[in-house]
Amino acid sequence: MKKNQSKLIVLFLSIIMVFSIVCSSAYATESKISREDVKKAAEKTIKYYHDTYKDKQYAGILDWPALGLFGFGEDVSGPKWTVNGKNGAYWREQQVKEAKLEPGYYDNALRSGVNTDYQRTIIAVCAAGKDPRNFGGKNLVEIEKSTMLPSGHFADSVMDNDTGKPVGEDLVNAHIFGIIALHCAGEPIPNRDMCLYWLEDQQNLDGGFTFDVKYFDDPEDYDLVESDVDMTAAGIMALAILGEDESNPCVKKALDFLHSKQLDNGGFESWGTVNPESCAWAIQAIKLIGQDPMGSEWTTKSGENPVSAMLKFQIKDGSFVHVLNEEDNLPIYSNGMSTEQALYGMADAYNKKATYDLLFEKYRPTAEKHLFKDFKPGQFGFKKTADLIYNYIIAIDENGNFQPNEPIKKEEVSKWMKKAFDLKEVISIDKDTVTGEEFMGLLVKALGEEKEGKPSEILEIAKEKGWMYPEFDPQKIVNKAQCAWTLRQIRNISHQ
């Protein structure tokens, strides 16, 4: 009896010990700072920008400071940020108006040949609440879309010196920010699959990314490439915008790379120094991929994470420094790049949604109106077709047309159904076009509702499921708009 009691006591103490370890571990991964702390820090930075730029009539707020200010609900085109009728958006628009689209021209703001200049301008214009399709007399969105090359890469340069056409496939950062810029403007990414493949192909063996493409004669040299934290984070952002998550090995390897580079203080070392910018980039990536930069997955045992590490670089006036004094670990001097990046990092840490996603949601309704040249809002199937475009299930042709009233071809039906329902194989179709009855039969087969059935039974199943498009006729050929309507309808029902 005593022996059994002894065993029970040992078992009880073991349970208590395990429970204590679990509780201790849970407590250790709790962030030292709260979202309220982040908000208070951001308020100081916002005041810093408001006070510092007032005498300049807020010139310089666009590009990057505007992104973080938008993330905290500031209207940089509104009265608070306007002096004598002028604000950051006004000054930026003047610069864009004055920029000549000539190779090599540089006006300190918009270099005609540099794609990243156009990309950051689009992001800033959206953050300022302006129209990126008509800013300074330029349709920045269409210019950016036109820079996508057949390979799926957003070109390094908007125009070549000789041909005047987009050129260059060396810059990974130009590709990534092309994706981000169009996302901010509410656009689906054109040629999404090729765009994704191009980016995935640039991932280094260590799982990260660098700002440019590597070309080596000796294959072993690829093993020596050291990726950068900032560009890896940017790569994750682009992958997330393209609809990828951790089920994609490329995303998982990139996240693993970030984890491997995270320091005990929660931050990251990049370009030879611990700095707030790398924290900000990591925060954005973590948020866009659907994780919490202040959550247990990114918080060390000491309670530190990228957000708490970043805030250590803030000084009294609300701005941020790039490095801390090595001897006493104190800030040295204010840095413009550190401050603007820290602000949009704080916005992503504080908000439930990433700032880039907030801009996307704001601008998508306008972008939808410009999706097609031959398909307008209000026409049958427009909204449901647009939803499929944004989910990369169907695509607009290279001329911007959809041809909604044209018969749906068998190749299109097979491809669309495979993507819409995540089928392992395409559905084989003999005829070049399909009738309403045949289309419903294909759907019943693809979704496993019934292996075989008489036409009347198939139509009954389709009607019961709510799959039939308005004015359904079993004998008439199905057009593209009707097919898109039905596929979106089924996806909507399945997600309810």
CSV table of N, CA and C in Angstrom, one decimal, residues 104-256:
chain,number,residue,atom,x,y,z
A,104,GLY,N,16.8,58.0,-68.9
A,104,GLY,CA,17.9,58.7,-68.1
A,104,GLY,C,17.5,59.9,-67.4
A,105,TYR,N,16.2,60.4,-67.7
A,105,TYR,CA,15.8,61.7,-67.0
A,105,TYR,C,15.6,61.4,-65.5
A,106,TYR,N,16.0,62.3,-64.7
A,106,TYR,CA,15.9,62.1,-63.3
A,106,TYR,C,15.5,63.4,-62.6
A,107,ASP,N,14.4,63.5,-61.9
A,107,ASP,CA,14.0,64.7,-61.3
A,107,ASP,C,13.9,64.6,-59.7
A,108,ASN,N,14.8,63.7,-59.2
A,108,ASN,CA,14.8,63.5,-57.8
A,108,ASN,C,13.6,62.7,-57.2
A,109,ALA,N,12.7,62.3,-58.1
A,109,ALA,CA,11.5,61.7,-57.6
A,109,ALA,C,11.0,60.5,-58.5
A,110,LEU,N,11.1,60.8,-59.8
A,110,LEU,CA,10.5,59.8,-60.7
A,110,LEU,C,11.4,59.6,-61.9
A,111,ARG,N,12.3,58.6,-61.9
A,111,ARG,CA,13.2,58.4,-63.0
A,111,ARG,C,12.5,57.5,-64.0
A,112,SER,N,12.4,58.0,-65.2
A,112,SER,CA,11.6,57.4,-66.2
A,112,SER,C,11.9,55.9,-66.5
A,113,GLY,N,13.2,55.6,-66.3
A,113,GLY,CA,13.6,54.2,-66.6
A,113,GLY,C,13.5,53.2,-65.5
A,114,VAL,N,13.3,53.7,-64.2
A,114,VAL,CA,13.5,52.9,-63.0
A,114,VAL,C,12.1,52.4,-62.6
A,115,ASN,N,11.8,51.1,-62.7
A,115,ASN,CA,10.5,50.6,-62.4
A,115,ASN,C,10.1,50.8,-60.9
A,116,THR,N,11.1,50.6,-60.1
A,116,THR,CA,10.8,50.7,-58.6
A,116,THR,C,10.3,52.1,-58.3
A,117,ASP,N,10.7,53.2,-59.0
A,117,ASP,CA,10.2,54.5,-58.8
A,117,ASP,C,8.7,54.6,-59.0
A,118,TYR,N,8.3,53.9,-60.1
A,118,TYR,CA,6.8,53.9,-60.4
A,118,TYR,C,6.1,53.1,-59.4
A,119,GLN,N,6.7,52.0,-58.9
A,119,GLN,CA,6.0,51.1,-58.0
A,119,GLN,C,5.8,51.8,-56.6
A,120,ARG,N,6.9,52.5,-56.1
A,120,ARG,CA,6.7,53.2,-54.8
A,120,ARG,C,5.8,54.4,-55.0
A,121,THR,N,5.7,55.0,-56.1
A,121,THR,CA,4.8,56.1,-56.3
A,121,THR,C,3.3,55.6,-56.3
A,122,ILE,N,3.1,54.4,-56.9
A,122,ILE,CA,1.7,53.8,-56.8
A,122,ILE,C,1.3,53.6,-55.4
A,123,ILE,N,2.2,53.0,-54.6
A,123,ILE,CA,1.9,52.7,-53.2
A,123,ILE,C,1.6,53.9,-52.5
A,124,ALA,N,2.4,55.0,-52.7
A,124,ALA,CA,2.2,56.2,-52.0
A,124,ALA,C,0.9,56.9,-52.4
A,125,VAL,N,0.6,57.0,-53.7
A,125,VAL,CA,-0.6,57.6,-54.2
A,125,VAL,C,-1.8,57.0,-53.6
A,126,CYS,N,-1.8,55.7,-53.5
A,126,CYS,CA,-2.9,54.9,-52.9
A,126,CYS,C,-3.0,55.3,-51.4
A,127,ALA,N,-1.9,55.3,-50.7
A,127,ALA,CA,-1.9,55.6,-49.3
A,127,ALA,C,-2.4,57.0,-49.0
A,128,ALA,N,-2.2,57.9,-50.0
A,128,ALA,CA,-2.7,59.3,-49.9
A,128,ALA,C,-4.1,59.5,-50.4
A,129,GLY,N,-4.8,58.4,-50.8
A,129,GLY,CA,-6.2,58.4,-51.2
A,129,GLY,C,-6.4,59.0,-52.6
A,130,LYS,N,-5.4,59.1,-53.4
A,130,LYS,CA,-5.5,59.6,-54.7
A,130,LYS,C,-5.6,58.5,-55.8
A,131,ASP,N,-5.9,58.9,-57.0
A,131,ASP,CA,-6.1,57.9,-58.1
A,131,ASP,C,-4.8,57.6,-58.8
A,132,PRO,N,-4.4,56.4,-58.7
A,132,PRO,CA,-3.1,56.0,-59.3
A,132,PRO,C,-3.3,55.8,-60.8
A,133,ARG,N,-4.5,55.8,-61.3
A,133,ARG,CA,-4.8,55.7,-62.8
A,133,ARG,C,-4.8,57.1,-63.4
A,134,ASN,N,-4.7,58.1,-62.6
A,134,ASN,CA,-4.7,59.5,-63.1
A,134,ASN,C,-4.0,60.4,-62.1
A,135,PHE,N,-2.7,60.3,-62.1
A,135,PHE,CA,-1.9,61.1,-61.1
A,135,PHE,C,-0.8,61.8,-61.9
A,136,GLY,N,-0.8,63.1,-61.9
A,136,GLY,CA,0.2,63.8,-62.6
A,136,GLY,C,0.0,63.6,-64.1
A,137,GLY,N,-1.2,63.3,-64.5
A,137,GLY,CA,-1.4,63.1,-66.0
A,137,GLY,C,-1.0,61.7,-66.4
A,138,LYS,N,-0.7,60.8,-65.5
A,138,LYS,CA,-0.2,59.5,-65.9
A,138,LYS,C,-1.1,58.4,-65.3
A,139,ASN,N,-1.3,57.4,-66.1
A,139,ASN,CA,-2.0,56.2,-65.6
A,139,ASN,C,-0.9,55.2,-65.1
A,140,LEU,N,-0.5,55.4,-63.8
A,140,LEU,CA,0.6,54.6,-63.3
A,140,LEU,C,0.4,53.1,-63.3
A,141,VAL,N,-0.9,52.8,-63.1
A,141,VAL,CA,-1.3,51.4,-63.0
A,141,VAL,C,-1.0,50.7,-64.3
A,142,GLU,N,-1.5,51.3,-65.4
A,142,GLU,CA,-1.3,50.7,-66.7
A,142,GLU,C,0.1,50.7,-67.1
A,143,ILE,N,0.9,51.7,-66.7
A,143,ILE,CA,2.3,51.7,-67.0
A,143,ILE,C,3.0,50.5,-66.4
A,144,GLU,N,2.6,50.3,-65.1
A,144,GLU,CA,3.2,49.2,-64.4
A,144,GLU,C,2.8,47.8,-64.9
A,145,LYS,N,1.5,47.7,-65.3
A,145,LYS,CA,1.1,46.4,-65.8
A,145,LYS,C,1.8,46.1,-67.2
A,146,SER,N,2.1,47.2,-67.9
A,146,SER,CA,2.8,47.0,-69.2
A,146,SER,C,4.2,46.6,-69.1
A,147,THR,N,4.8,46.7,-67.9
A,147,THR,CA,6.2,46.3,-67.7
A,147,THR,C,6.3,44.8,-67.5
A,148,MET,N,5.2,44.1,-67.4
A,148,MET,CA,5.4,42.6,-67.2
A,148,MET,C,5.8,42.0,-68.5
A,149,LEU,N,6.9,41.3,-68.4
A,149,LEU,CA,7.5,40.6,-69.6
A,149,LEU,C,6.9,39.2,-69.8
A,150,PRO,N,7.0,38.6,-71.0
A,150,PRO,CA,6.4,37.3,-71.2
A,150,PRO,C,6.8,36.2,-70.2
A,151,SER,N,8.0,36.4,-69.6
A,151,SER,CA,8.5,35.5,-68.5
A,151,SER,C,7.7,35.6,-67.3
A,152,GLY,N,6.8,36.6,-67.1
A,152,GLY,CA,6.1,36.8,-65.9
A,152,GLY,C,6.8,37.8,-65.0
A,153,HIS,N,8.0,38.3,-65.4
A,153,HIS,CA,8.8,39.2,-64.5
A,153,HIS,C,8.4,40.6,-64.8
A,154,PHE,N,8.2,41.4,-63.7
A,154,PHE,CA,8.1,42.8,-63.8
A,154,PHE,C,9.5,43.4,-64.2
A,155,ALA,N,9.6,44.1,-65.3
A,155,ALA,CA,10.9,44.5,-65.8
A,155,ALA,C,11.6,45.4,-64.9
A,156,ASP,N,12.9,45.3,-65.0
A,156,ASP,CA,13.8,46.2,-64.2
A,156,ASP,C,13.6,47.7,-64.6
A,157,SER,N,13.4,47.9,-65.9
A,157,SER,CA,13.3,49.3,-66.4
A,157,SER,C,12.0,49.4,-67.1
A,158,VAL,N,11.3,50.6,-67.0
A,158,VAL,CA,10.1,50.9,-67.7
A,158,VAL,C,10.3,51.0,-69.2
A,159,MET,N,11.5,51.5,-69.5
A,159,MET,CA,11.7,51.6,-70.9
A,159,MET,C,13.2,51.5,-71.2
A,160,ASP,N,13.5,50.9,-72.3
A,160,ASP,CA,14.9,50.7,-72.8
A,160,ASP,C,15.3,52.0,-73.5
A,161,ASN,N,16.6,52.3,-73.5
A,161,ASN,CA,17.1,53.5,-74.1
A,161,ASN,C,16.9,53.5,-75.6
A,162,ASP,N,17.0,52.3,-76.2
A,162,ASP,CA,16.9,52.2,-77.7
A,162,ASP,C,15.4,52.0,-78.2
A,163,THR,N,14.8,51.0,-77.5
A,163,THR,CA,13.4,50.7,-78.0
A,163,THR,C,12.3,51.4,-77.3
A,164,GLY,N,12.5,51.9,-76.1
A,164,GLY,CA,11.5,52.6,-75.4
A,164,GLY,C,10.5,51.6,-74.7
A,165,LYS,N,10.9,50.3,-74.8
A,165,LYS,CA,10.0,49.2,-74.2
A,165,LYS,C,10.6,48.7,-72.9
A,166,PRO,N,9.8,48.1,-72.0
A,166,PRO,CA,10.3,47.6,-70.7
A,166,PRO,C,11.4,46.5,-71.0
A,167,VAL,N,12.4,46.5,-70.1
A,167,VAL,CA,13.5,45.6,-70.3
A,167,VAL,C,14.2,45.3,-69.0
A,168,GLY,N,14.8,44.1,-68.9
A,168,GLY,CA,15.6,43.8,-67.7
A,168,GLY,C,14.9,42.7,-66.9
A,169,GLU,N,15.7,41.6,-66.6
A,169,GLU,CA,15.2,40.5,-65.8
A,169,GLU,C,16.2,40.2,-64.7
A,170,ASP,N,16.8,41.2,-64.1
A,170,ASP,CA,17.8,40.9,-63.1
A,170,ASP,C,17.4,41.3,-61.7
A,171,LEU,N,16.4,42.2,-61.6
A,171,LEU,CA,16.1,42.7,-60.2
A,171,LEU,C,14.9,41.9,-59.6
A,172,VAL,N,15.2,41.2,-58.5
A,172,VAL,CA,14.1,40.6,-57.8
A,172,VAL,C,13.2,41.6,-57.1
A,173,ASN,N,13.8,42.7,-56.6
A,173,ASN,CA,13.1,43.7,-55.9
A,173,ASN,C,12.1,44.4,-56.8
A,174,ALA,N,12.4,44.6,-58.1
A,174,ALA,CA,11.5,45.2,-59.0
A,174,ALA,C,10.3,44.3,-59.2
A,175,HIS,N,10.5,43.0,-59.3
A,175,HIS,CA,9.5,42.1,-59.5
A,175,HIS,C,8.5,42.1,-58.3
A,176,ILE,N,9.1,42.0,-57.1
A,176,ILE,CA,8.3,41.9,-55.8
A,176,ILE,C,7.5,43.2,-55.7
A,177,PHE,N,8.1,44.4,-55.9
A,177,PHE,CA,7.3,45.6,-55.7
A,177,PHE,C,6.4,45.9,-56.8
A,178,GLY,N,6.5,45.2,-58.0
A,178,GLY,CA,5.5,45.3,-59.0
A,178,GLY,C,4.2,44.6,-58.5
A,179,ILE,N,4.4,43.5,-57.8
A,179,ILE,CA,3.3,42.7,-57.2
A,179,ILE,C,2.6,43.5,-56.1
A,180,ILE,N,3.4,44.1,-55.2
A,180,ILE,CA,2.9,44.8,-54.1
A,180,ILE,C,2.2,46.1,-54.6
A,181,ALA,N,2.8,46.8,-55.6
A,181,ALA,CA,2.2,48.1,-56.0
A,181,ALA,C,0.8,47.8,-56.7
A,182,LEU,N,0.7,46.8,-57.5
A,182,LEU,CA,-0.6,46.5,-58.1
A,182,LEU,C,-1.6,46.0,-57.1
A,183,HIS,N,-1.2,45.3,-56.1
A,183,HIS,CA,-2.0,44.9,-55.0
A,183,HIS,C,-2.6,46.1,-54.3
A,184,CYS,N,-1.8,47.1,-54.0
A,184,CYS,CA,-2.3,48.3,-53.3
A,184,CYS,C,-3.3,49.0,-54.2
A,185,ALA,N,-3.1,48.9,-55.5
A,185,ALA,CA,-4.1,49.6,-56.4
A,185,ALA,C,-5.3,48.8,-56.6
A,186,GLY,N,-5.5,47.7,-55.9
A,186,GLY,CA,-6.7,46.8,-56.0
A,186,GLY,C,-6.7,45.9,-57.2
A,187,GLU,N,-5.6,45.7,-57.8
A,187,GLU,CA,-5.5,44.9,-59.1
A,187,GLU,C,-5.2,43.5,-58.8
A,188,PRO,N,-5.7,42.5,-59.6
A,188,PRO,CA,-5.2,41.2,-59.6
A,188,PRO,C,-3.9,41.2,-60.4
A,189,ILE,N,-3.0,40.3,-60.1
A,189,ILE,CA,-1.7,40.3,-60.7
A,189,ILE,C,-1.8,39.7,-62.1
A,190,PRO,N,-1.4,40.4,-63.2
A,190,PRO,CA,-1.5,39.8,-64.5
A,190,PRO,C,-0.5,38.6,-64.7
A,191,ASN,N,-1.0,37.6,-65.5
A,191,ASN,CA,-0.1,36.5,-65.8
A,191,ASN,C,0.4,35.9,-64.5
A,192,ARG,N,-0.5,35.7,-63.5
A,192,ARG,CA,-0.1,35.3,-62.1
A,192,ARG,C,0.7,34.1,-62.0
A,193,ASP,N,0.4,33.0,-62.8
A,193,ASP,CA,1.1,31.8,-62.7
A,193,ASP,C,2.6,31.9,-63.1
A,194,MET,N,2.8,32.6,-64.2
A,194,MET,CA,4.2,32.8,-64.6
A,194,MET,C,4.9,33.8,-63.7
A,195,CYS,N,4.2,34.7,-63.2
A,195,CYS,CA,4.7,35.7,-62.2
A,195,CYS,C,5.2,34.9,-60.9
A,196,LEU,N,4.4,34.0,-60.5
A,196,LEU,CA,4.7,33.2,-59.3
A,196,LEU,C,5.9,32.3,-59.6
A,197,TYR,N,5.9,31.6,-60.7
A,197,TYR,CA,7.0,30.7,-61.1
A,197,TYR,C,8.4,31.5,-61.1
A,198,TRP,N,8.3,32.7,-61.7
A,198,TRP,CA,9.6,33.5,-61.8
A,198,TRP,C,10.1,33.8,-60.4
A,199,LEU,N,9.2,34.1,-59.5
A,199,LEU,CA,9.7,34.5,-58.2
A,199,LEU,C,10.2,33.2,-57.4
A,200,GLU,N,9.5,32.1,-57.5
A,200,GLU,CA,9.9,30.9,-56.9
A,200,GLU,C,11.3,30.5,-57.4
A,201,ASP,N,11.5,30.7,-58.6
A,201,ASP,CA,12.8,30.3,-59.3
A,201,ASP,C,14.0,31.0,-58.7
A,202,GLN,N,13.7,32.2,-58.1
A,202,GLN,CA,14.8,33.0,-57.6
A,202,GLN,C,15.2,32.7,-56.1
A,203,GLN,N,14.5,31.8,-55.5
A,203,GLN,CA,14.7,31.5,-54.1
A,203,GLN,C,16.1,30.8,-54.0
A,204,ASN,N,16.9,31.3,-53.1
A,204,ASN,CA,18.2,30.7,-52.9
A,204,ASN,C,18.2,29.4,-52.1
A,205,LEU,N,19.3,28.7,-52.1
A,205,LEU,CA,19.3,27.4,-51.5
A,205,LEU,C,19.1,27.4,-50.0
A,206,ASP,N,19.4,28.6,-49.4
A,206,ASP,CA,19.2,28.7,-47.9
A,206,ASP,C,17.7,29.1,-47.6
A,207,GLY,N,16.9,29.2,-48.6
A,207,GLY,CA,15.5,29.5,-48.4
A,207,GLY,C,15.1,30.9,-48.5
A,208,GLY,N,16.1,31.8,-48.6
A,208,GLY,CA,15.8,33.2,-48.7
A,208,GLY,C,15.9,33.8,-50.1
A,209,PHE,N,15.9,35.2,-50.1
A,209,PHE,CA,16.0,35.9,-51.4
A,209,PHE,C,17.0,37.0,-51.3
A,210,THR,N,17.5,37.4,-52.4
A,210,THR,CA,18.4,38.6,-52.5
A,210,THR,C,17.8,39.5,-53.5
A,211,PHE,N,18.3,40.8,-53.6
A,211,PHE,CA,17.6,41.8,-54.5
A,211,PHE,C,17.8,41.5,-56.0
A,212,ASP,N,18.7,40.7,-56.3
A,212,ASP,CA,18.9,40.5,-57.8
A,212,ASP,C,19.1,39.0,-58.1
A,213,VAL,N,19.0,38.6,-59.3
A,213,VAL,CA,19.2,37.3,-59.8
A,213,VAL,C,20.7,36.9,-59.8
A,214,LYS,N,21.0,35.7,-59.4
A,214,LYS,CA,22.4,35.3,-59.4
A,214,LYS,C,22.7,34.4,-60.6
A,215,TYR,N,23.8,34.7,-61.3
A,215,TYR,CA,24.2,33.9,-62.4
A,215,TYR,C,25.7,33.5,-62.2
A,216,PHE,N,25.9,32.2,-62.0
A,216,PHE,CA,27.2,31.6,-61.8
A,216,PHE,C,27.6,30.6,-62.8
A,217,ASP,N,28.8,30.5,-63.2
A,217,ASP,CA,29.3,29.5,-64.1
A,217,ASP,C,29.5,28.2,-63.3
A,218,ASP,N,29.9,28.3,-62.1
A,218,ASP,CA,30.2,27.2,-61.2
A,218,ASP,C,28.9,26.9,-60.4
A,219,PRO,N,28.2,25.8,-60.5
A,219,PRO,CA,27.0,25.5,-59.7
A,219,PRO,C,27.3,25.6,-58.2
A,220,GLU,N,28.5,25.3,-57.8
A,220,GLU,CA,28.8,25.3,-56.4
A,220,GLU,C,28.7,26.7,-55.8
A,221,ASP,N,28.8,27.7,-56.6
A,221,ASP,CA,28.8,29.1,-56.1
A,221,ASP,C,27.4,29.4,-55.6
A,222,TYR,N,26.4,28.7,-56.1
A,222,TYR,CA,25.0,29.0,-55.6
A,222,TYR,C,24.9,28.6,-54.1
A,223,ASP,N,25.7,27.6,-53.7
A,223,ASP,CA,25.7,27.2,-52.3
A,223,ASP,C,26.2,28.3,-51.4
A,224,LEU,N,27.0,29.2,-51.9
A,224,LEU,CA,27.6,30.2,-51.1
A,224,LEU,C,26.8,31.5,-50.9
A,225,VAL,N,25.7,31.6,-51.7
A,225,VAL,CA,24.9,32.8,-51.6
A,225,VAL,C,24.2,32.9,-50.3
A,226,GLU,N,24.4,34.0,-49.6
A,226,GLU,CA,23.7,34.3,-48.3
A,226,GLU,C,22.5,35.3,-48.6
A,227,SER,N,21.4,34.8,-48.3
A,227,SER,CA,20.2,35.6,-48.5
A,227,SER,C,20.1,36.8,-47.5
A,228,ASP,N,19.2,37.7,-47.8
A,228,ASP,CA,19.1,38.9,-47.0
A,228,ASP,C,17.7,38.8,-46.3
A,229,VAL,N,17.7,39.2,-45.0
A,229,VAL,CA,16.4,39.2,-44.3
A,229,VAL,C,15.4,40.1,-44.9
A,230,ASP,N,15.7,41.3,-45.3
A,230,ASP,CA,14.8,42.2,-45.8
A,230,ASP,C,14.1,41.7,-47.1
A,231,MET,N,15.0,41.2,-48.0
A,231,MET,CA,14.4,40.8,-49.3
A,231,MET,C,13.7,39.4,-49.2
A,232,THR,N,14.1,38.6,-48.2
A,232,THR,CA,13.3,37.4,-47.9
A,232,THR,C,11.9,37.7,-47.4
A,233,ALA,N,11.9,38.7,-46.5
A,233,ALA,CA,10.6,39.2,-46.1
A,233,ALA,C,9.7,39.7,-47.2
A,234,ALA,N,10.3,40.5,-48.1
A,234,ALA,CA,9.6,41.0,-49.2
A,234,ALA,C,9.1,39.9,-50.1
A,235,GLY,N,9.9,38.9,-50.3
A,235,GLY,CA,9.5,37.7,-51.1
A,235,GLY,C,8.3,37.0,-50.5
A,236,ILE,N,8.3,36.9,-49.2
A,236,ILE,CA,7.1,36.3,-48.5
A,236,ILE,C,5.9,37.2,-48.7
A,237,MET,N,6.0,38.5,-48.7
A,237,MET,CA,4.9,39.4,-48.9
A,237,MET,C,4.3,39.1,-50.3
A,238,ALA,N,5.2,39.1,-51.3
A,238,ALA,CA,4.8,38.9,-52.7
A,238,ALA,C,4.1,37.5,-52.9
A,239,LEU,N,4.6,36.5,-52.3
A,239,LEU,CA,4.0,35.2,-52.3
A,239,LEU,C,2.6,35.2,-51.7
A,240,ALA,N,2.5,35.8,-50.6
A,240,ALA,CA,1.2,35.9,-49.9
A,240,ALA,C,0.2,36.6,-50.8
A,241,ILE,N,0.6,37.7,-51.4
A,241,ILE,CA,-0.3,38.5,-52.3
A,241,ILE,C,-0.7,37.6,-53.5
A,242,LEU,N,0.2,36.8,-54.0
A,242,LEU,CA,-0.2,35.9,-55.1
A,242,LEU,C,-1.0,34.7,-54.6
A,243,GLY,N,-1.4,34.7,-53.4
A,243,GLY,CA,-2.3,33.6,-52.9
A,243,GLY,C,-1.7,32.4,-52.3
A,244,GLU,N,-0.4,32.5,-52.0
A,244,GLU,CA,0.3,31.3,-51.5
A,244,GLU,C,0.4,31.3,-50.0
A,245,ASP,N,0.5,30.2,-49.4
A,245,ASP,CA,0.6,30.1,-47.9
A,245,ASP,C,1.7,29.0,-47.6
A,246,GLU,N,1.7,28.6,-46.3
A,246,GLU,CA,2.8,27.6,-45.9
A,246,GLU,C,2.7,26.3,-46.5
A,247,SER,N,1.6,26.0,-47.2
A,247,SER,CA,1.5,24.7,-47.9
A,247,SER,C,2.4,24.7,-49.2
A,248,ASN,N,2.8,25.9,-49.6
A,248,ASN,CA,3.8,26.1,-50.6
A,248,ASN,C,5.2,25.9,-50.0
A,249,PRO,N,6.0,25.0,-50.5
A,249,PRO,CA,7.3,24.8,-49.9
A,249,PRO,C,8.2,26.0,-50.0
A,250,CYS,N,8.0,26.8,-51.0
A,250,CYS,CA,8.8,28.1,-51.2
A,250,CYS,C,8.5,29.0,-50.0
A,251,VAL,N,7.2,29.1,-49.6
A,251,VAL,CA,6.8,30.0,-48.5
A,251,VAL,C,7.4,29.4,-47.2
A,252,LYS,N,7.3,28.1,-47.0
A,252,LYS,CA,7.8,27.5,-45.8
A,252,LYS,C,9.3,27.7,-45.6
A,253,LYS,N,10.0,27.5,-46.7
A,253,LYS,CA,11.5,27.6,-46.6
A,253,LYS,C,11.9,29.1,-46.3
A,254,ALA,N,11.1,30.0,-46.9
A,254,ALA,CA,11.4,31.4,-46.6
A,254,ALA,C,11.1,31.8,-45.2
A,255,LEU,N,10.0,31.3,-44.6
A,255,LEU,CA,9.7,31.5,-43.2
A,255,LEU,C,10.8,30.9,-42.3
A,256,ASP,N,11.2,29.7,-42.7
A,256,ASP,CA,12.2,29.0,-41.9
A,256,ASP,C,13.5,29.8,-41.9
